Tab-separated table of C-alpha atoms in Angstrom:
chain	number	residue	atom	x	y	z
A	1	UNK	CA	-283.690	-42.022	93.502
A	2	UNK	CA	-280.518	-42.262	91.404
A	3	UNK	CA	-280.898	-41.939	87.656
A	4	UNK	CA	-280.633	-45.297	85.882
A	5	UNK	CA	-280.223	-45.007	82.096
A	6	UNK	CA	-280.912	-48.741	81.693
A	7	UNK	CA	-284.465	-48.136	82.900
A	8	UNK	CA	-285.214	-46.015	79.819
A	9	UNK	CA	-284.925	-48.982	77.452
A	10	UNK	CA	-287.075	-51.969	76.756
A	11	UNK	CA	-285.445	-55.340	77.313
A	12	UNK	CA	-287.015	-58.740	76.820
A	13	UNK	CA	-283.705	-60.621	76.834
A	14	UNK	CA	-282.451	-61.092	80.377
A	15	UNK	CA	-278.698	-61.805	80.562
A	16	UNK	CA	-279.401	-63.654	83.823
A	17	UNK	CA	-280.430	-66.576	81.596
A	18	UNK	CA	-276.730	-67.425	81.699
A	19	UNK	CA	-276.849	-68.210	85.435
A	20	UNK	CA	-273.100	-67.637	85.831
A	21	UNK	CA	-272.499	-65.020	88.547
A	22	UNK	CA	-268.774	-64.833	87.780
A	23	UNK	CA	-269.559	-62.942	84.558
A	24	UNK	CA	-272.398	-60.766	85.863
A	25	UNK	CA	-270.295	-57.576	86.072
A	26	UNK	CA	-269.612	-57.928	82.346
A	27	UNK	CA	-273.226	-57.935	81.219
A	28	UNK	CA	-274.004	-54.872	79.117
A	29	UNK	CA	-275.114	-51.782	81.016
A	30	UNK	CA	-275.334	-48.037	80.486
A	31	UNK	CA	-275.722	-47.363	84.189
A	32	UNK	CA	-272.153	-47.900	85.373
A	33	UNK	CA	-268.859	-49.430	84.390
A	34	UNK	CA	-270.000	-52.870	85.549
A	35	UNK	CA	-273.392	-54.542	85.805
A	36	UNK	CA	-274.644	-54.952	89.405
A	37	UNK	CA	-271.084	-55.149	90.677
A	38	UNK	CA	-272.233	-54.920	94.305
A	39	UNK	CA	-273.927	-58.313	93.918
A	40	UNK	CA	-270.584	-59.939	93.037
A	41	UNK	CA	-268.296	-58.414	95.652
A	42	UNK	CA	-267.760	-61.685	97.557
A	43	UNK	CA	-266.459	-63.344	94.412
A	44	UNK	CA	-263.983	-60.496	93.877
A	45	UNK	CA	-262.798	-60.412	97.497
A	46	UNK	CA	-259.114	-61.391	97.420
A	47	UNK	CA	-258.955	-61.909	101.178
A	48	UNK	CA	-261.937	-64.265	101.131
A	49	UNK	CA	-260.564	-66.312	98.246
A	50	UNK	CA	-257.154	-66.542	99.906
A	51	UNK	CA	-258.623	-67.628	103.255
A	52	UNK	CA	-260.531	-70.405	101.492
A	53	UNK	CA	-257.235	-71.783	100.168
A	54	UNK	CA	-255.669	-71.614	103.626
A	55	UNK	CA	-258.685	-73.461	105.052
A	56	UNK	CA	-258.035	-76.334	102.670
A	57	UNK	CA	-254.304	-76.297	103.477
A	58	UNK	CA	-255.170	-76.717	107.161
A	59	UNK	CA	-257.546	-79.640	106.468
A	60	UNK	CA	-260.616	-77.409	107.012
A	61	UNK	CA	-260.095	-77.627	110.787
A	62	UNK	CA	-259.535	-73.984	111.884
A	63	UNK	CA	-262.534	-71.673	111.664
A	64	UNK	CA	-262.763	-69.080	108.907
A	65	UNK	CA	-262.780	-66.181	111.383
A	66	UNK	CA	-259.758	-67.460	113.298
A	67	UNK	CA	-257.818	-67.886	110.065
A	68	UNK	CA	-258.820	-64.425	108.915
A	69	UNK	CA	-257.513	-62.929	112.151
A	70	UNK	CA	-254.093	-64.602	112.010
A	71	UNK	CA	-253.588	-64.008	108.267
A	72	UNK	CA	-254.838	-60.438	107.990
A	73	UNK	CA	-255.114	-58.827	111.424
A	74	UNK	CA	-252.462	-60.304	113.702
A	75	UNK	CA	-249.350	-58.143	113.950
A	76	UNK	CA	-245.733	-59.281	113.729
A	77	UNK	CA	-245.363	-59.427	117.521
A	78	UNK	CA	-248.328	-61.777	117.831
A	79	UNK	CA	-246.979	-64.085	115.104
A	80	UNK	CA	-243.512	-63.983	116.705
A	81	UNK	CA	-245.039	-64.854	120.095
A	82	UNK	CA	-246.976	-67.772	118.598
A	83	UNK	CA	-243.787	-69.135	117.053
A	84	UNK	CA	-241.924	-68.614	120.314
A	85	UNK	CA	-244.581	-70.483	122.289
A	86	UNK	CA	-243.740	-73.680	120.396
A	87	UNK	CA	-240.088	-73.651	121.454
A	88	UNK	CA	-238.863	-75.799	124.337
A	89	UNK	CA	-238.670	-74.047	127.707
A	90	UNK	CA	-240.596	-71.130	126.194
A	91	UNK	CA	-241.535	-68.366	128.611
A	92	UNK	CA	-243.955	-66.812	126.100
A	93	UNK	CA	-247.538	-66.626	127.334
A	94	UNK	CA	-250.182	-66.044	124.707
A	95	UNK	CA	-253.295	-64.092	125.537
A	96	UNK	CA	-256.631	-65.848	125.883
A	97	UNK	CA	-257.803	-64.912	122.381
A	98	UNK	CA	-254.720	-66.441	120.753
A	99	UNK	CA	-254.735	-69.474	123.035
A	100	UNK	CA	-258.329	-70.198	122.011
A	101	UNK	CA	-257.702	-69.503	118.298
A	102	UNK	CA	-258.534	-72.717	116.415
A	103	UNK	CA	-255.567	-72.312	114.059
A	104	UNK	CA	-253.169	-72.215	117.021
A	105	UNK	CA	-254.911	-75.262	118.488
A	106	UNK	CA	-254.574	-77.050	115.146
A	107	UNK	CA	-250.859	-76.245	114.908
A	108	UNK	CA	-250.274	-77.588	118.413
A	109	UNK	CA	-250.702	-81.093	117.015
A	110	UNK	CA	-249.702	-80.483	113.368
A	111	UNK	CA	-246.040	-79.577	113.609
A	112	UNK	CA	-245.452	-80.000	109.852
A	113	UNK	CA	-247.804	-77.079	109.119
A	114	UNK	CA	-246.110	-74.564	111.423
A	115	UNK	CA	-244.002	-73.279	108.525
A	116	UNK	CA	-247.091	-71.254	107.647
A	117	UNK	CA	-246.364	-68.973	110.603
A	118	UNK	CA	-242.832	-68.311	109.365
A	119	UNK	CA	-244.293	-67.374	106.003
A	120	UNK	CA	-246.948	-65.095	107.506
A	121	UNK	CA	-244.277	-63.313	109.508
A	122	UNK	CA	-242.321	-62.707	106.295
A	123	UNK	CA	-245.449	-61.549	104.454
A	124	UNK	CA	-246.168	-58.992	107.167
A	125	UNK	CA	-242.599	-57.728	106.863
A	126	UNK	CA	-243.122	-57.211	103.121
A	127	UNK	CA	-246.507	-55.513	103.361
A	128	UNK	CA	-245.359	-51.940	104.167
A	129	UNK	CA	-243.210	-51.891	101.027
A	130	UNK	CA	-245.931	-52.921	98.572
A	131	UNK	CA	-249.141	-51.507	100.062
A	132	UNK	CA	-250.484	-47.979	99.824
A	133	UNK	CA	-249.947	-45.996	103.049
A	134	UNK	CA	-253.114	-45.883	105.166
A	135	UNK	CA	-253.361	-42.106	104.980
A	136	UNK	CA	-252.488	-41.908	101.275
A	137	UNK	CA	-254.946	-40.269	98.857
A	138	UNK	CA	-255.063	-40.846	95.125
A	139	UNK	CA	-254.131	-37.243	94.356
A	140	UNK	CA	-251.100	-37.340	96.676
A	141	UNK	CA	-247.610	-38.007	95.365
A	142	UNK	CA	-246.703	-41.593	96.181
A	143	UNK	CA	-243.863	-41.797	98.733
A	144	UNK	CA	-240.543	-43.192	97.545
A	145	UNK	CA	-240.069	-46.882	98.307
A	146	UNK	CA	-237.037	-48.159	100.196
A	147	UNK	CA	-235.611	-50.270	97.375
A	148	UNK	CA	-232.556	-51.259	99.437
A	149	UNK	CA	-234.762	-52.793	102.126
A	150	UNK	CA	-236.900	-54.405	99.437
A	151	UNK	CA	-233.842	-56.030	97.868
A	152	UNK	CA	-232.834	-57.394	101.271
A	153	UNK	CA	-236.309	-58.872	101.680
A	154	UNK	CA	-236.077	-60.457	98.226
A	155	UNK	CA	-232.846	-62.161	99.295
A	156	UNK	CA	-234.349	-63.250	102.614
A	157	UNK	CA	-237.470	-64.565	100.903
A	158	UNK	CA	-235.404	-66.457	98.342
A	159	UNK	CA	-233.592	-68.292	101.144
A	160	UNK	CA	-236.888	-69.152	102.828
A	161	UNK	CA	-238.295	-70.308	99.479
A	162	UNK	CA	-235.317	-72.589	98.913
A	163	UNK	CA	-235.614	-74.370	102.279
A	164	UNK	CA	-239.408	-74.687	102.257
A	165	UNK	CA	-240.667	-78.227	101.660
A	166	UNK	CA	-244.258	-77.247	100.887
A	167	UNK	CA	-245.205	-76.106	97.379
A	168	UNK	CA	-248.181	-74.293	98.915
A	169	UNK	CA	-245.846	-72.200	101.068
A	170	UNK	CA	-243.109	-71.910	98.395
A	171	UNK	CA	-245.638	-70.362	96.013
A	172	UNK	CA	-246.563	-67.728	98.551
A	173	UNK	CA	-242.931	-66.861	99.247
A	174	UNK	CA	-242.422	-66.549	95.498
A	175	UNK	CA	-245.432	-64.243	95.182
A	176	UNK	CA	-244.062	-61.927	97.857
A	177	UNK	CA	-240.655	-61.888	96.138
A	178	UNK	CA	-242.081	-61.221	92.672
A	179	UNK	CA	-244.265	-58.469	94.109
A	180	UNK	CA	-241.301	-56.817	95.835
A	181	UNK	CA	-239.359	-56.850	92.556
A	182	UNK	CA	-242.308	-55.363	90.674
A	183	UNK	CA	-242.915	-52.552	93.152
A	184	UNK	CA	-239.228	-51.698	93.331
A	185	UNK	CA	-239.469	-51.074	89.552
A	186	UNK	CA	-237.158	-54.023	88.829
A	187	UNK	CA	-239.391	-55.239	86.021
A	188	UNK	CA	-236.916	-57.515	84.248
A	189	UNK	CA	-236.061	-59.069	87.617
A	190	UNK	CA	-239.773	-59.522	88.335
A	191	UNK	CA	-240.201	-61.519	85.131
A	192	UNK	CA	-237.079	-63.599	85.763
A	193	UNK	CA	-238.151	-64.410	89.320
A	194	UNK	CA	-241.642	-65.433	88.207
A	195	UNK	CA	-240.263	-67.758	85.537
A	196	UNK	CA	-237.674	-69.267	87.868
A	197	UNK	CA	-239.676	-69.609	91.074
A	198	UNK	CA	-243.293	-70.021	90.001
A	199	UNK	CA	-243.299	-71.316	86.437
A	200	UNK	CA	-242.165	-74.771	87.547
A	201	UNK	CA	-244.436	-75.120	90.589
A	202	UNK	CA	-247.304	-77.526	90.015
A	203	UNK	CA	-249.804	-75.788	92.296
A	204	UNK	CA	-253.388	-74.888	91.448
A	205	UNK	CA	-253.838	-71.629	93.321
A	206	UNK	CA	-255.138	-68.099	92.910
A	207	UNK	CA	-251.729	-66.911	94.130
A	208	UNK	CA	-250.160	-68.174	90.921
A	209	UNK	CA	-252.475	-65.859	88.974
A	210	UNK	CA	-251.805	-62.955	91.315
A	211	UNK	CA	-248.118	-63.371	90.544
A	212	UNK	CA	-248.796	-63.834	86.826
A	213	UNK	CA	-250.621	-60.503	86.857
A	214	UNK	CA	-247.453	-58.891	88.239
A	215	UNK	CA	-245.423	-60.430	85.433
A	216	UNK	CA	-247.951	-59.151	82.886
A	217	UNK	CA	-247.710	-55.689	84.395
A	218	UNK	CA	-243.922	-55.818	84.257
A	219	UNK	CA	-244.059	-56.752	80.579
A	220	UNK	CA	-246.325	-53.778	79.940
A	221	UNK	CA	-243.831	-51.492	81.694
A	222	UNK	CA	-241.131	-52.869	79.400
A	223	UNK	CA	-243.338	-52.143	76.345
A	224	UNK	CA	-243.882	-55.844	75.607
A	225	UNK	CA	-247.594	-55.179	75.280
A	226	UNK	CA	-248.632	-58.152	73.162
A	227	UNK	CA	-247.390	-60.718	75.668
A	228	UNK	CA	-248.742	-58.557	78.488
A	229	UNK	CA	-252.255	-58.651	76.952
A	230	UNK	CA	-252.012	-62.386	76.532
A	231	UNK	CA	-251.052	-62.914	80.186
A	232	UNK	CA	-253.765	-60.598	81.476
A	233	UNK	CA	-256.239	-62.673	79.447
A	234	UNK	CA	-254.867	-65.840	81.080
A	235	UNK	CA	-255.355	-64.272	84.525
A	236	UNK	CA	-258.905	-63.322	83.545
A	237	UNK	CA	-259.582	-66.869	82.378
A	238	UNK	CA	-258.033	-68.696	85.303
A	239	UNK	CA	-258.804	-66.488	88.295
A	240	UNK	CA	-262.440	-65.334	88.590
A	241	UNK	CA	-261.615	-63.155	91.577
A	242	UNK	CA	-259.230	-61.068	89.476
A	243	UNK	CA	-261.461	-60.677	86.414
A	244	UNK	CA	-262.272	-57.006	86.828
A	245	UNK	CA	-258.675	-56.085	87.634
A	246	UNK	CA	-257.212	-58.123	84.766
A	247	UNK	CA	-259.771	-56.700	82.314
A	248	UNK	CA	-258.875	-53.155	83.325
A	249	UNK	CA	-255.166	-53.930	83.077
A	250	UNK	CA	-255.796	-55.423	79.638
A	251	UNK	CA	-257.409	-52.155	78.569
A	252	UNK	CA	-254.454	-50.149	79.841
A	253	UNK	CA	-252.098	-52.008	77.496
A	254	UNK	CA	-253.652	-50.156	74.558
A	255	UNK	CA	-252.298	-46.839	73.421
A	256	UNK	CA	-254.739	-45.538	70.876
A	257	UNK	CA	-251.971	-43.522	69.238
A	258	UNK	CA	-250.142	-46.779	68.572
A	259	UNK	CA	-251.150	-48.142	65.163
A	260	UNK	CA	-248.962	-51.247	65.272
A	261	UNK	CA	-250.691	-54.580	64.726
A	262	UNK	CA	-251.822	-56.424	67.844
A	263	UNK	CA	-249.922	-59.730	67.954
A	264	UNK	CA	-251.180	-61.020	71.304
A	265	UNK	CA	-252.958	-63.988	69.714
A	266	UNK	CA	-249.619	-65.402	68.574
A	267	UNK	CA	-248.873	-66.320	72.202
A	268	UNK	CA	-251.979	-68.516	72.536
A	269	UNK	CA	-251.300	-72.246	72.773
A	270	UNK	CA	-254.805	-73.553	72.065
A	271	UNK	CA	-258.382	-72.627	71.221
A	272	UNK	CA	-259.351	-72.089	74.865
A	273	UNK	CA	-256.666	-69.433	75.302
A	274	UNK	CA	-257.659	-67.770	72.026
A	275	UNK	CA	-261.275	-67.639	73.180
A	276	UNK	CA	-260.282	-65.863	76.415
A	277	UNK	CA	-258.198	-63.305	74.543
A	278	UNK	CA	-260.882	-62.706	71.920
A	279	UNK	CA	-263.402	-62.199	74.718
A	280	UNK	CA	-261.405	-59.342	76.237
A	281	UNK	CA	-261.007	-57.835	72.779
A	282	UNK	CA	-264.791	-58.086	72.406
A	283	UNK	CA	-265.373	-56.331	75.717
A	284	UNK	CA	-262.863	-53.657	74.848
A	285	UNK	CA	-264.732	-52.141	71.917
A	286	UNK	CA	-268.180	-52.437	70.403
A	287	UNK	CA	-266.778	-52.483	66.875
A	288	UNK	CA	-264.815	-55.647	67.693
A	289	UNK	CA	-267.519	-57.494	69.585
A	290	UNK	CA	-269.274	-59.202	66.667
A	291	UNK	CA	-265.979	-60.324	65.122
A	292	UNK	CA	-264.800	-61.502	68.542
A	293	UNK	CA	-267.992	-63.530	69.030
A	294	UNK	CA	-267.425	-65.353	65.754
A	295	UNK	CA	-263.737	-65.906	66.522
A	296	UNK	CA	-264.533	-67.338	69.953
A	297	UNK	CA	-266.921	-69.792	68.368
A	298	UNK	CA	-264.260	-70.825	65.846
A	299	UNK	CA	-261.646	-71.209	68.590
A	300	UNK	CA	-263.748	-72.985	71.232
A	301	UNK	CA	-267.427	-73.597	70.334
A	302	UNK	CA	-268.370	-74.610	73.880
A	303	UNK	CA	-266.790	-71.551	75.499
A	304	UNK	CA	-268.833	-69.574	78.018
A	305	UNK	CA	-267.293	-66.438	76.564
A	306	UNK	CA	-269.399	-66.808	73.430
A	307	UNK	CA	-272.537	-66.953	75.605
A	308	UNK	CA	-271.611	-63.767	77.484
A	309	UNK	CA	-270.748	-61.800	74.338
A	310	UNK	CA	-273.962	-62.987	72.686
A	311	UNK	CA	-275.995	-61.570	75.578
A	312	UNK	CA	-274.059	-58.306	75.460
A	313	UNK	CA	-274.641	-57.923	71.727
A	314	UNK	CA	-278.364	-58.533	72.027
A	315	UNK	CA	-278.613	-56.023	74.899
A	316	UNK	CA	-276.899	-53.432	72.696
A	317	UNK	CA	-279.203	-54.245	69.785
A	318	UNK	CA	-282.249	-53.692	72.003
A	319	UNK	CA	-281.027	-50.191	72.783
A	320	UNK	CA	-280.217	-49.440	69.146
A	321	UNK	CA	-283.353	-50.840	67.545
A	322	UNK	CA	-286.097	-50.299	70.084
A	323	UNK	CA	-287.580	-46.929	71.019
A	324	UNK	CA	-287.175	-45.694	74.600
A	325	UNK	CA	-289.905	-46.738	77.018
A	326	UNK	CA	-291.210	-43.224	77.264
A	327	UNK	CA	-291.701	-42.593	73.551
A	328	UNK	CA	-295.139	-42.735	71.927
A	329	UNK	CA	-296.509	-46.138	70.986
A	330	UNK	CA	-298.154	-48.989	72.794
A	331	UNK	CA	-295.542	-51.641	72.053
A	332	UNK	CA	-291.767	-51.621	72.310
A	333	UNK	CA	-291.764	-53.077	68.794
A	334	UNK	CA	-294.303	-50.721	67.281
A	335	UNK	CA	-291.642	-48.363	65.959
A	336	UNK	CA	-288.555	-50.543	65.782
A	337	UNK	CA	-285.927	-49.443	63.313
A	338	UNK	CA	-284.976	-51.138	60.085
A	339	UNK	CA	-282.170	-53.569	60.908
A	340	UNK	CA	-278.743	-52.622	59.611
A	341	UNK	CA	-276.226	-54.994	58.084
A	342	UNK	CA	-274.522	-55.702	61.405
A	343	UNK	CA	-277.852	-56.883	62.848
A	344	UNK	CA	-278.533	-59.073	59.811
A	345	UNK	CA	-275.042	-60.581	60.016
A	346	UNK	CA	-275.457	-61.361	63.716
A	347	UNK	CA	-278.915	-62.823	63.145
A	348	UNK	CA	-277.585	-65.066	60.384
A	349	UNK	CA	-274.659	-66.194	62.542
A	350	UNK	CA	-276.778	-66.927	65.636
A	351	UNK	CA	-279.389	-68.848	63.613
A	352	UNK	CA	-276.686	-70.964	61.970
A	353	UNK	CA	-274.980	-71.809	65.252
A	354	UNK	CA	-278.233	-72.495	67.087
A	355	UNK	CA	-278.903	-75.240	64.554
A	356	UNK	CA	-275.513	-76.945	64.988
A	357	UNK	CA	-276.274	-78.490	68.398
A	358	UNK	CA	-272.740	-78.257	69.858
A	359	UNK	CA	-273.044	-75.301	72.217
A	360	UNK	CA	-272.575	-75.191	75.979
A	361	UNK	CA	-275.954	-73.509	76.454
A	362	UNK	CA	-277.965	-74.663	73.484
A	363	UNK	CA	-281.180	-73.175	74.875
A	364	UNK	CA	-279.602	-69.708	75.072
A	365	UNK	CA	-278.661	-69.632	71.399
A	366	UNK	CA	-282.021	-71.048	70.345
A	367	UNK	CA	-283.806	-68.422	72.401
A	368	UNK	CA	-281.504	-65.717	70.971
A	369	UNK	CA	-282.191	-66.905	67.430
A	370	UNK	CA	-285.930	-66.773	68.133
A	371	UNK	CA	-285.730	-63.342	69.727
A	372	UNK	CA	-283.680	-61.840	66.891
A	373	UNK	CA	-286.159	-63.363	64.418
A	374	UNK	CA	-288.967	-61.773	66.403
A	375	UNK	CA	-287.300	-58.363	66.155
A	376	UNK	CA	-287.487	-58.511	62.356
A	377	UNK	CA	-291.037	-59.932	62.445
A	378	UNK	CA	-290.024	-63.412	61.237
A	379	UNK	CA	-292.582	-65.010	63.503
A	380	UNK	CA	-292.382	-68.465	61.932
A	381	UNK	CA	-288.671	-68.796	62.737
A	382	UNK	CA	-289.314	-67.270	66.130
A	383	UNK	CA	-291.818	-69.990	67.035
A	384	UNK	CA	-289.571	-72.779	65.767
A	385	UNK	CA	-286.605	-71.633	67.844
A	386	UNK	CA	-288.676	-71.001	70.950
A	387	UNK	CA	-290.014	-74.560	70.744
A	388	UNK	CA	-286.428	-75.844	70.473
A	389	UNK	CA	-285.326	-73.685	73.428
A	390	UNK	CA	-288.133	-75.111	75.576
A	391	UNK	CA	-287.072	-78.658	74.688
A	392	UNK	CA	-283.411	-77.901	75.401
A	393	UNK	CA	-284.149	-76.506	78.854
A	394	UNK	CA	-287.674	-77.579	79.857
A	395	UNK	CA	-287.259	-76.736	83.581
A	396	UNK	CA	-285.710	-73.285	83.264
A	397	UNK	CA	-288.457	-71.081	84.708
A	398	UNK	CA	-286.677	-67.857	83.730
A	399	UNK	CA	-286.421	-68.966	80.112
A	400	UNK	CA	-290.061	-70.052	80.021
A	401	UNK	CA	-291.102	-66.696	81.494
A	402	UNK	CA	-289.105	-64.822	78.830
A	403	UNK	CA	-290.733	-66.812	76.039
A	404	UNK	CA	-294.177	-66.288	77.575
A	405	UNK	CA	-293.665	-62.503	77.775
A	406	UNK	CA	-292.659	-62.276	74.112
């Protein structure tokens, strides 16, 4: 089988205690860039997440598969024919598959939602200008984009945006327009269009974050890296489906030859935003992780980000302090190393916070405090914290199993 470096190390602290699949790829691992990413692919499927929003827009009446076909597979002729079939004295005859499509059936009696078809037709016009060619390979030179045609589409989309009466549809027009500006290298225009067309829309949608990611990328291209990092952190925080992409984009804002001070935190408006930004800083380098964990707690004590970083830090400590599974000794703790100052500082911090009783997952911090105490053979503290963890989460079978094993 494939070599798995994680299998060489002892671990008695399962990050799955968190029970939050959205963060699973960011658990600590030596095996790959992300932890069990294949188990989270549905969450990170843009098409799936978009279809779910369209389902809600159409009152959950059309089937998922019928929506998926019209949104992602139908060509411009099919969309044009569907639109034409609604006109008086239309001579357009749809094929059986389109006639039976539950979205088409829904739109037969919901005239006010037919503007979606006009939008989808526009989106399919835009697609060739912003997508990678089907036969393109990473090592090939990217073909030049037709920026004149893209500008014409921006103007056309702006007109459609202005006449649309639905914020749901307006947002999607705006996304297409912002994306066209970004991919035509008009980065200042991209930012201006986002601020003008999307900033004022009161719509809770993943599309808003997709567009915000384009603005963040444009800021990076214009060397406004601090604000770019801040916005990528906001995308990470607000759009679970874009977490991997926004984290990677966040990393790309750093030029390790650049010694200027990072000022991204100055853009944060509250503790929640600071916690998200600190979290990405903590993921971005092991030297920053402990400081980031403490800063997240100071910014937003109930933040899930503190829980995830705590698990990552303990997983790293296990690899640093415990001998490999295949070394001599009967116990993973028979030859554990003398804890360094960073371990002692983390242990002190976790113990202090576990006793404050204001954490989102109190049981996790109590278990962590007990486990870290166990690693330095402070068995009295270990028992006290394990008792508290059991009381905080008496029905968590995974937690009880972990305590039993130790």
